[in-house]
DNA sequence: AACTGTAATTGGAATAATTCTTGATATCGT
DNA sequence: ACGATATCAAGAATTATTCCAATTACAGTT
């Protein structure tokens, strides 16, 4: 049973609606988790962290909320090979560098003024709707 | 039971060993399938095509062979979102454009002289071992 | 050609991430 | 408060892939 009493520990700074999506308690919490610690967690990692504040939340709800947030362009879903999807609140167009030694995932921005069509030999008439750039490697001392 | 009689219909043009990998009948067949029709099939699609010539082949073997070929750098594994992995015999460094209207996947080469470090703001000391660039969109009349 | 050790194949069971389904709960507009 | 709609929870179902154990094929040696 979920309490309908006013939340004794309200989440600051997250409005009741974002991009047309009603931000329920669960969606707020999940979005806050992604913003607070931007380490590209999986759905299951989000689930574990969400239970601190919402002990009754279910994994299905985490998936539902993440999908709703993705659908409304509030967060991004990131895939590495066929591993679990990871989630990222960074909306800038960017790629990811996966450090194979540590497992850490770094956001990678495009350098200013770069246009993909300048570097890729796209098929004629191609209209890009989504880009996913993932790099895997190591970080070595410079 | 698998026949050990000489194959009445040998596969042309595929040597007995590639890149240190012994090319068994199954590996030859799977490699030939990827070369003959370069439409980035899934493991299951490869399986269905392989059964024409190797009626007893198992899906596990298809996975085993594909993995062996990937491990030895003979083919590449390509992932789109969290869909089934697809396989590609094109070893040039390239990305993929997924036409959402038709489902067709196009190989996308880099323009000559392009260096990723020129366009991406990589973390200092990053040594890239693998790149995956996937684009999704539509092809429109030019 | 038989023998031996190793590698590959097979078929089915197991796994893991995700999605689906159904009933309960909450929210919004009236 | 009331009904309509959206959301949530719990567990079952699905799907791609991997694992496992038993069989089969192969390469090298005799």
XYZ file of N, CA, C and O (backbone and C1' of nucleotides) in Angstrom, chain B residues 61 64, chain C residues 7-11, chain D residues 20-24:
78
model
N 25.584 -23.479 -32.258
C 26.769 -23.487 -33.110
C 26.885 -22.185 -33.884
O 27.990 -21.654 -34.049
N 28.295 -19.858 -31.523
C 29.707 -20.184 -31.307
C 30.563 -19.725 -32.474
O 31.621 -19.106 -32.281
P 42.495 -27.610 -27.432
O 41.463 -27.480 -28.628
C 41.860 -27.842 -29.952
C 40.635 -27.848 -30.826
C 39.658 -26.721 -30.518
O 39.255 -26.161 -31.762
C 38.551 -28.817 -30.353
P 38.148 -25.113 -31.896
O 36.876 -25.997 -32.279
C 36.943 -26.809 -33.446
C 35.595 -27.419 -33.709
C 34.427 -26.443 -33.676
O 33.647 -26.699 -34.831
C 34.016 -28.250 -32.200
P 32.350 -25.935 -35.132
O 31.249 -26.970 -34.602
C 31.141 -28.252 -35.219
C 29.998 -29.027 -34.587
C 28.660 -28.293 -34.551
O 27.710 -29.082 -35.247
C 29.183 -29.268 -32.443
P 26.293 -28.533 -35.589
O 25.388 -29.232 -34.473
C 25.599 -30.588 -34.141
C 24.762 -30.999 -32.930
C 23.412 -30.303 -32.785
O 22.404 -31.310 -32.799
C 24.629 -30.276 -30.717
P 20.913 -31.054 -33.127
O 20.250 -31.044 -31.684
C 20.388 -32.189 -30.851
C 19.914 -31.845 -29.457
C 18.642 -30.981 -29.427
O 17.699 -31.650 -28.611
C 20.364 -30.001 -28.092
P 28.304 -23.557 -16.907
O 27.758 -24.993 -17.328
C 26.363 -25.261 -17.236
C 26.078 -26.652 -17.781
C 27.273 -27.600 -17.711
O 26.833 -28.804 -17.127
C 26.399 -27.520 -19.925
P 27.919 -29.867 -16.570
O 27.418 -31.193 -17.309
C 26.044 -31.296 -17.698
C 25.911 -32.321 -18.802
C 26.967 -33.427 -18.766
O 26.328 -34.643 -19.133
C 27.090 -32.291 -20.834
P 27.166 -36.032 -19.166
O 26.978 -36.476 -20.685
C 25.681 -36.381 -21.275
C 25.822 -36.543 -22.776
C 26.750 -37.683 -23.193
O 26.118 -38.436 -24.211
C 27.436 -35.667 -24.217
P 26.909 -39.655 -24.894
O 27.253 -39.103 -26.350
C 26.185 -38.642 -27.179
C 26.763 -37.886 -28.349
C 27.578 -38.739 -29.336
O 26.948 -38.600 -30.604
C 28.693 -36.713 -28.814
P 27.457 -39.467 -31.847
O 28.499 -38.475 -32.520
C 28.038 -37.183 -32.917
C 29.198 -36.413 -33.482
C 30.041 -37.194 -34.494
O 30.019 -36.453 -35.686
C 31.409 -36.062 -32.918
